[in-house]
Coordinates of C-alpha atoms and ligand atoms in Angstrom, one line a residue:
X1 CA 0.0 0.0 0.0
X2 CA 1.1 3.3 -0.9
X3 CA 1.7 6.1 1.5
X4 CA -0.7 8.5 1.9
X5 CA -0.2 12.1 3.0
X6 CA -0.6 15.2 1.2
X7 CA 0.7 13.9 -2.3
X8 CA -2.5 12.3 -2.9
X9 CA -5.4 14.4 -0.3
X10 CA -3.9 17.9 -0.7
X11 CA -4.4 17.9 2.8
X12 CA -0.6 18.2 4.9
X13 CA -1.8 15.5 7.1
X14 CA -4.5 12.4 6.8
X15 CA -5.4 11.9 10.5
X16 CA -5.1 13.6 13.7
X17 CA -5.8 12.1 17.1
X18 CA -6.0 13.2 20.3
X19 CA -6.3 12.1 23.7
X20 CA -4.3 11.1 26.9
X21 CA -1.6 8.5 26.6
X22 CA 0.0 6.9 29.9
X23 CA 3.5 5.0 30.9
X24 CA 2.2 1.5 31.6
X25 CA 3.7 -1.0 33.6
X26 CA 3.4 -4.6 32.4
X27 CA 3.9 -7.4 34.4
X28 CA 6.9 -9.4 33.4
X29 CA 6.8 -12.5 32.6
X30 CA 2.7 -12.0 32.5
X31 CA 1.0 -12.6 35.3
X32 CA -1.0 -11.8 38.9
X33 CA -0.3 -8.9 40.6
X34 CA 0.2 -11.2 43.7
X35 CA 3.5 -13.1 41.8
X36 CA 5.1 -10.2 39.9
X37 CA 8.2 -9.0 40.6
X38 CA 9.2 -6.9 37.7
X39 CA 7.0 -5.0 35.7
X40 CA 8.3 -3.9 32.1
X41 CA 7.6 -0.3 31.1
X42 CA 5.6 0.2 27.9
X43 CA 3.0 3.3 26.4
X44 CA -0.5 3.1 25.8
X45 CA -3.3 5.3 24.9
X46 CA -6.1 5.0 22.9
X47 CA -5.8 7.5 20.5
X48 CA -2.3 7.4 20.1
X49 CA -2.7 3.9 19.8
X50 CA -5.1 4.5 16.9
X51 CA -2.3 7.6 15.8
X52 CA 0.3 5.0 15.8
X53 CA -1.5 1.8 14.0
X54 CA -2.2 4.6 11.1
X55 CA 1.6 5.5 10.8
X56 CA 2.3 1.5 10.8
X57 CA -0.2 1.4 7.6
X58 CA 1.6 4.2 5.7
X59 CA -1.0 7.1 6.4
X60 CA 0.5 10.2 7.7
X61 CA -1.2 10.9 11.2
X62 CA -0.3 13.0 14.4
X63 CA -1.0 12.9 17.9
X64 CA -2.1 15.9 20.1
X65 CA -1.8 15.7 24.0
X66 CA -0.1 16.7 26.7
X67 CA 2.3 14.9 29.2
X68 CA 4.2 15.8 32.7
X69 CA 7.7 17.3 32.5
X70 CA 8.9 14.3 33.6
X71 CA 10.9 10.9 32.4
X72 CA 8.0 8.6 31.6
X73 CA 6.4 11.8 29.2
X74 CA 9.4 12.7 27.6
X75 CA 9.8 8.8 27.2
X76 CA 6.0 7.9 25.5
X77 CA 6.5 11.4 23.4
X78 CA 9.7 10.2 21.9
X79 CA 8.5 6.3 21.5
X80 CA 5.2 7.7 19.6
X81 CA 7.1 9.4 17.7
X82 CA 9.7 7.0 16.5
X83 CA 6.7 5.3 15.4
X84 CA 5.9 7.8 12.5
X85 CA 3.6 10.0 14.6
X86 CA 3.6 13.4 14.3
X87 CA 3.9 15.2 17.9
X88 CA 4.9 18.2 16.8
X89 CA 1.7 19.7 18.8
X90 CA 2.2 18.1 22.1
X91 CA 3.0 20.0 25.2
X92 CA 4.5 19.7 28.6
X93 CA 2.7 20.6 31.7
X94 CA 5.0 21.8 34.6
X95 CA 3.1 21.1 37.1
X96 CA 1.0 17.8 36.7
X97 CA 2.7 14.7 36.0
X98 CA 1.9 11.4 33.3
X99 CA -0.4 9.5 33.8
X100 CA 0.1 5.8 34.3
X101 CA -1.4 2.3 34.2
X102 CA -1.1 -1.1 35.4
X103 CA -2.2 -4.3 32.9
X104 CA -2.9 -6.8 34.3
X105 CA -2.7 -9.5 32.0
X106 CA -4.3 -12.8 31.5
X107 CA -5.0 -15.1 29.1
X108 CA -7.9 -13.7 27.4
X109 CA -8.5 -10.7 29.3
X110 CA -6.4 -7.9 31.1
X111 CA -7.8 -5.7 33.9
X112 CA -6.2 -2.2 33.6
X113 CA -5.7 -0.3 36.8
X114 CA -5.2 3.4 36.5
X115 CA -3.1 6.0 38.1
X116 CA -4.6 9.3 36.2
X117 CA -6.8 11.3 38.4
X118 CA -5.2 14.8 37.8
X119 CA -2.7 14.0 35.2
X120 CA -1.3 17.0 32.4
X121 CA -3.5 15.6 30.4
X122 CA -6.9 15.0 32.4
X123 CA -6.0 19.3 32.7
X124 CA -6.5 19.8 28.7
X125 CA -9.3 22.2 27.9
X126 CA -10.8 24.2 25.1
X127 CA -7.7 26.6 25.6
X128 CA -5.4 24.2 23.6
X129 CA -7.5 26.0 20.5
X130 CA -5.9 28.5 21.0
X131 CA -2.1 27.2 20.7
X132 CA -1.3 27.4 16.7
X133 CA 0.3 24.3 16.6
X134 CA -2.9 22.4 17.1
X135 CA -4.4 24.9 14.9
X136 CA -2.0 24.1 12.0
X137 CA -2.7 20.4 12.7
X138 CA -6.5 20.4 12.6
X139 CA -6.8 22.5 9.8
X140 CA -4.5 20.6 7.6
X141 CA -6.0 17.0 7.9
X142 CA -8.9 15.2 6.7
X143 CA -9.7 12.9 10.2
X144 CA -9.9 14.0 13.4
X145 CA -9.8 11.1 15.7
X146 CA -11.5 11.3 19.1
X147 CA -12.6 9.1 22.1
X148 CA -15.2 8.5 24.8
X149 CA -12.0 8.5 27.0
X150 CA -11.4 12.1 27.2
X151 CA -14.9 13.8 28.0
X152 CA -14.3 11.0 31.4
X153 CA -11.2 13.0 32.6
X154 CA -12.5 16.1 33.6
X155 CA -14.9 18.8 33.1
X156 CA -11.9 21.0 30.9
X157 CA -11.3 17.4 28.9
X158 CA -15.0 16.9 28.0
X159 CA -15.3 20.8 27.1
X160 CA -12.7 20.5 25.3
X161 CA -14.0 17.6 22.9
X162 CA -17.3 20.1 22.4
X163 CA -15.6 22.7 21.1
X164 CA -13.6 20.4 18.6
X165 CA -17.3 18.8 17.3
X166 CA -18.5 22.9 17.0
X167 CA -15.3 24.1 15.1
X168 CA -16.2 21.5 12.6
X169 CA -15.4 22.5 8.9
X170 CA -16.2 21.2 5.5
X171 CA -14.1 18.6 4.7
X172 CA -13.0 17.5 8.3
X173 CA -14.6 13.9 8.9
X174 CA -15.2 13.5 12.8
X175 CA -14.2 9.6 13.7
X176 CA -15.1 9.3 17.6
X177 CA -14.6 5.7 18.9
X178 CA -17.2 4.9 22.4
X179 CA -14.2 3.3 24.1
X180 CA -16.5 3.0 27.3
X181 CA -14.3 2.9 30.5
X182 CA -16.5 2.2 33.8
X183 CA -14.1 3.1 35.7
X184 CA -13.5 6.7 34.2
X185 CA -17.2 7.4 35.0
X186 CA -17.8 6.3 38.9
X187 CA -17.9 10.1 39.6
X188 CA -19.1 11.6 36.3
X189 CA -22.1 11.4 34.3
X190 CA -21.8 9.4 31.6
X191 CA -25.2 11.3 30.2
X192 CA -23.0 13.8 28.3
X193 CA -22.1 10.7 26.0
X194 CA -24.9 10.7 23.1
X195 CA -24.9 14.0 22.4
X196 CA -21.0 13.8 21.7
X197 CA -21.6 10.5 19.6
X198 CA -24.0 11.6 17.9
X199 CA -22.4 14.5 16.7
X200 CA -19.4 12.9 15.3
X201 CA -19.4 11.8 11.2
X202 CA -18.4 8.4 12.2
X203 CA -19.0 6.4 15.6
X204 CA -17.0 2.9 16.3
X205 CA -19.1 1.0 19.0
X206 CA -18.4 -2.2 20.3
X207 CA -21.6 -4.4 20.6
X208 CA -20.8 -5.4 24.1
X209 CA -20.1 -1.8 25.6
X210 CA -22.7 0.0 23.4
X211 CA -24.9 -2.7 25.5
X212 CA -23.5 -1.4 28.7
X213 CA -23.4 1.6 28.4
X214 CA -26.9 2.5 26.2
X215 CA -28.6 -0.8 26.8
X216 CA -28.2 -2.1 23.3
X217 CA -25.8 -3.4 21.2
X218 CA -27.9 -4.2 18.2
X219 CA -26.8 -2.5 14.9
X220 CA -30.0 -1.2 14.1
X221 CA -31.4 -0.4 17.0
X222 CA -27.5 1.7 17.2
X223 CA -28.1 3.8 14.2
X224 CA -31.4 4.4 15.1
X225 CA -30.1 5.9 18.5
X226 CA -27.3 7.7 16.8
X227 CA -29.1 9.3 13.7
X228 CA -26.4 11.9 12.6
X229 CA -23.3 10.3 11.7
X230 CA -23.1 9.4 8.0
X231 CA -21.8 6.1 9.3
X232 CA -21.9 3.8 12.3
X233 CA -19.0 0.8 12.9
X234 CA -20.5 -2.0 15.1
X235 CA -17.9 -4.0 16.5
X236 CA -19.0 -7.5 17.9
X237 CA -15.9 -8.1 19.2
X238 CA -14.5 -12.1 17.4
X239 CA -17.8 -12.5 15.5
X240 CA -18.3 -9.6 12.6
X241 CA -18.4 -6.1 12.4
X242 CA -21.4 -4.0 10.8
X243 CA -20.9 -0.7 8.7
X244 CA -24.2 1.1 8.7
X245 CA -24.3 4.2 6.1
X246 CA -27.0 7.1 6.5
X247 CA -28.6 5.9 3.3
X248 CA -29.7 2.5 5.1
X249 CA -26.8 0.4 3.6
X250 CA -25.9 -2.0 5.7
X251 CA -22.4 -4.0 5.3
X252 CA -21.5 -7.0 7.5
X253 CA -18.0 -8.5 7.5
X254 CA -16.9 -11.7 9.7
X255 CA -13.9 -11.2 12.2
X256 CA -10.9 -13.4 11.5
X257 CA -10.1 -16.6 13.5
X258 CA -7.7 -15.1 15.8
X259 CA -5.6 -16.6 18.5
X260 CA -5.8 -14.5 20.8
X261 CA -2.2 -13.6 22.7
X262 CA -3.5 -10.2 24.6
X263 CA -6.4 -8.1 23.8
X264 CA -5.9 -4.7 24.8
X265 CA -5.8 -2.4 22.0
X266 CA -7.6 -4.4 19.3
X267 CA -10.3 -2.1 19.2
X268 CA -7.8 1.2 18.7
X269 CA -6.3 -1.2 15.8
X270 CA -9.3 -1.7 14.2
X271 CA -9.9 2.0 13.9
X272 CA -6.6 2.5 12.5
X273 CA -7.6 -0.2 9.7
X274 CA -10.4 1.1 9.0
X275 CA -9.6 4.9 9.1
X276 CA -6.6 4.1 6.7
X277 CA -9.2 2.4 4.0
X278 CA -11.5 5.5 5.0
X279 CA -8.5 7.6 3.5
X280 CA -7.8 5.6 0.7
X281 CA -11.1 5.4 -0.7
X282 CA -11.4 1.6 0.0
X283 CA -14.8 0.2 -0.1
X284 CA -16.6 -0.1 2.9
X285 CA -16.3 -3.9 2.9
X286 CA -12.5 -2.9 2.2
X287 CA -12.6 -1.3 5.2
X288 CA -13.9 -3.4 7.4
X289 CA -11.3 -6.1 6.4
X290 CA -8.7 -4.0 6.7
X291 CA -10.0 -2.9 10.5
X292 CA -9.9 -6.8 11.3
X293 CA -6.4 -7.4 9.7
X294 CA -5.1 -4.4 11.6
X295 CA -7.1 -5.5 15.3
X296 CA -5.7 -9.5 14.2
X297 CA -1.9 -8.3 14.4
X298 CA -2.7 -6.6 17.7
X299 CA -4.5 -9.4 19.1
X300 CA -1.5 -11.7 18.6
X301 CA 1.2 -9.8 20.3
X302 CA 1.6 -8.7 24.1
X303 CA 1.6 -4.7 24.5
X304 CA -1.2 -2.2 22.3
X305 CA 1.0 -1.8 19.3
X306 CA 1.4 -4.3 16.3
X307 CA 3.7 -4.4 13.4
X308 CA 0.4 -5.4 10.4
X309 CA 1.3 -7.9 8.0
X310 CA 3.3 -7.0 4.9
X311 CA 1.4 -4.9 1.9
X312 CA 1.0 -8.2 -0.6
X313 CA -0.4 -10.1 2.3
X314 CA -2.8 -7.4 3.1
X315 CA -4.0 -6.5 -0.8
X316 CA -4.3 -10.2 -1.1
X317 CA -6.2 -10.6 1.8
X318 CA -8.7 -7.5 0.8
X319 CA -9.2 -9.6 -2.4
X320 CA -10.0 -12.8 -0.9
X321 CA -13.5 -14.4 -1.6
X322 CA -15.7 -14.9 1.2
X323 CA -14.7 -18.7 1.4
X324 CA -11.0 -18.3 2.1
X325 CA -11.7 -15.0 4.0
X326 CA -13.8 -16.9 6.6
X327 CA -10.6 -19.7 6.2
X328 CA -8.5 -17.6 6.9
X329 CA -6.6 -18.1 10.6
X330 CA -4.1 -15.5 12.3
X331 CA -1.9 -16.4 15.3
X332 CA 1.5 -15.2 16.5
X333 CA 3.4 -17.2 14.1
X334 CA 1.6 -16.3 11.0
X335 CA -1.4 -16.0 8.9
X336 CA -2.5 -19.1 6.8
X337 CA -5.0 -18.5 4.3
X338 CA -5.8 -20.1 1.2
X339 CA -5.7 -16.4 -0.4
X340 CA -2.1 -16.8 0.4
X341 CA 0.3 -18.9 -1.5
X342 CA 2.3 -19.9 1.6
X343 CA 1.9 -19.3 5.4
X344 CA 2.4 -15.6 5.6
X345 CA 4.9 -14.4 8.6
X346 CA 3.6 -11.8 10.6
Ligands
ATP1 N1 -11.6 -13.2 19.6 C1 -11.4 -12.5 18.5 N2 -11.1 -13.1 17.3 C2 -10.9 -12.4 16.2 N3 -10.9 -11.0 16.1 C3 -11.2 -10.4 17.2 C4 -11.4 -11.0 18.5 N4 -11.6 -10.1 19.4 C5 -11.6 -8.9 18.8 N5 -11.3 -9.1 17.5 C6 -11.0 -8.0 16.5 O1 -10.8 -6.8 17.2 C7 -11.8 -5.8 16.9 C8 -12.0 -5.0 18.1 O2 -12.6 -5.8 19.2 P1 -13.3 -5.2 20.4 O3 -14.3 -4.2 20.0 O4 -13.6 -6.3 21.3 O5 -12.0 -4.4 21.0 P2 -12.1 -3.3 22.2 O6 -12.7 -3.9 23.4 O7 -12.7 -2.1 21.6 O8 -10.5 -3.1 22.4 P3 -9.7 -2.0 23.1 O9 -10.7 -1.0 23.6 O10 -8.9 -2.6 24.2 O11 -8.8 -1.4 22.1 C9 -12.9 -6.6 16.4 O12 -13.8 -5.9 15.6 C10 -12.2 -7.7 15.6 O13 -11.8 -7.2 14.4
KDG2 O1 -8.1 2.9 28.8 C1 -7.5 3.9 28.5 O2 -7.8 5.0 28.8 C2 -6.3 3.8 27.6 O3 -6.2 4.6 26.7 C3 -5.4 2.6 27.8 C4 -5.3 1.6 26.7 O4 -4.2 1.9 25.8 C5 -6.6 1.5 25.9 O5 -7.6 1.2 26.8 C6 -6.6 0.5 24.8 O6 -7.7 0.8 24.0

């Protein structure tokens, strides 16, 4: 796949996303909290996550956040940005330090415990609208990428994503992914939600939060509760994932069979497949592959990030008929597919 950027959009930049992103500590080898003894330090983020997987699939993208003046923020700046990401527009707050995480992993599920109450970026507010370098970066790119994580940080955070859905301009597609955190919530209201959702061009749910969170996780029932966007991603997590389109089109694509090493950051992977097809022009079925191929490589590796398989494997894999799509199998060791001539490495 080629890269994209502003050769082919005319736009400087494809995607810009912005969130918080935290140091996290991993236990290592994997494990209890009760048996660890060393923890490995790693970065994660949802948005940058998404910021990141982008950069991985050749589409220009940039991350806008703030982080302490400390070690562990100097450290997750630099590491995003050795990953292609553009951070040219994140700042350092003096005062208020990183934000952190613990994962605790398992086999098919990780519990993350969080140390961000009052972190430089939980102190973000519509003021950073005001600083031209997020200025430049927002009005040269075609996607701006947002979350259901920042309006949970504080009352600044969640003013802060209204004024980015008002300044919308023509030409600016609004991607805002649920990414519903419990835990973010206990003492906020979660009732500002919808009306952020709904104003966004294009909303990833996933069935199971989307159920939690607004009592349903039924596609249709979804779009009919989030009229507004032009299109509506409904993830149902290793089963399929359901495009619905403002005209009443309806696209359904099976997950891969995955086996699954760690599952954090598959959803943030997805929308980076998917966004990258989105700026390509891919077809929405196109699309949807793509998200699964991308959410596939970060389901079969420990950590959020995910190297996706090489370009032949991946156009190959876009081409494949339904048959040896839904034959297709992805583990840590490779993908084998009967699209593919031989097992593919990943
Ligand atoms: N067991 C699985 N087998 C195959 N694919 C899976 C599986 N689980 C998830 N996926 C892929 O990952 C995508 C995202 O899954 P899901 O919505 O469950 O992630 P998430 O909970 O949003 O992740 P996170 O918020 O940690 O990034 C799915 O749409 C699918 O492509
Ligand atoms: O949960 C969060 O706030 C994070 O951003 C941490 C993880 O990187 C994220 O959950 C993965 O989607």
């Amino acid at each position: 796949m080629s890269s994209d950027g502003a050769s082919t959009s005319g736009h400087t930049l494809a995607v810009v996303c912005l969130g918080e992103s935290m140091a996290v500590l991993l236990p290592d080898p994997p494990g209890p909290f009760e048996a660890v003894d060393t923890f490995r330090v790693a970065f994660g983020g949802a948005e940058s996550n998404v910021a990141c997987g982008l950069a991985a699939l050749g589409v220009t993208s940039a991350w806008i956040s703030r982080v302490g003046d400390d070690g562990l923020g100097r450290r997750l700046t630099a590491e995003i940005a050795a990953r292609g990401v553009d951070v040219s527009a994140v700042t350092t707050d003096p005062l208020r330090r990183t934000g952190l995480y613990l994962k605790e992993t398992g086999t098919s599920s990780s519990r993350l415990h969080y140390y961000r109450a009052g972190s430089a970026a939980s102190a973000l507010g519509r003021e950073l609208l005001d600083d031209p370098a997020v200025l430049q970066l927002l009005d040269g790119a075609r996607v701006l990428h947002l979350s259901g994580i920042t309006p949970a940080l504080s009352d600044s955070c969640l003013d802060l994503v209204r004024a980015l859905l008002a300044r919308r301009r023509p030409g600016l597609l609004i991607s805002f992914d649920l990414n519903w955190r419990p835990a973010l919530w206990l003492d906020r209201d979660p009732a500002v939600l919808p009306a952020l959702l709904d104003a966004a061009d294009l909303l990833f749910l996933g069935a199971d939060e989307a159920e939690t969170a607004f009592g349903t996780g039924d596609p249709a029932a979804l779009r009919r509760m989030f009229p507004s966007p032009a299109t509506i991603v409904v993830k149902d997590s290793g089963h399929r994932v359901t495009a619905l389109d403002e005209d009443g089109t309806a696209v359904t694509e099976p997950a891969l069979t995955v086996e699954v090493v760690e599952p954090t950051g598959a959803g943030d992977a997805f929308a980076a497949g998917y966004l990258a097809g989105t700026v390509r022009g891919l077809d929405q079925r196109s699309r949807l592959r793509l998200g699964h191929l991308s959410a596939a490589a970060a389901l079969t590796t420990h950590g959020d990030h995910a190297t996706p398989a090489p370009d032949p494997v991946i156009n190959a894999l876009l081409a494949a008929s339904a048959a040896d799509w839904a034959a297709t199998r992805v583990t840590a060791l490779g993908i084998d597919s009967p699209a593919l001539p031989a097992v593919a490495a990943r």
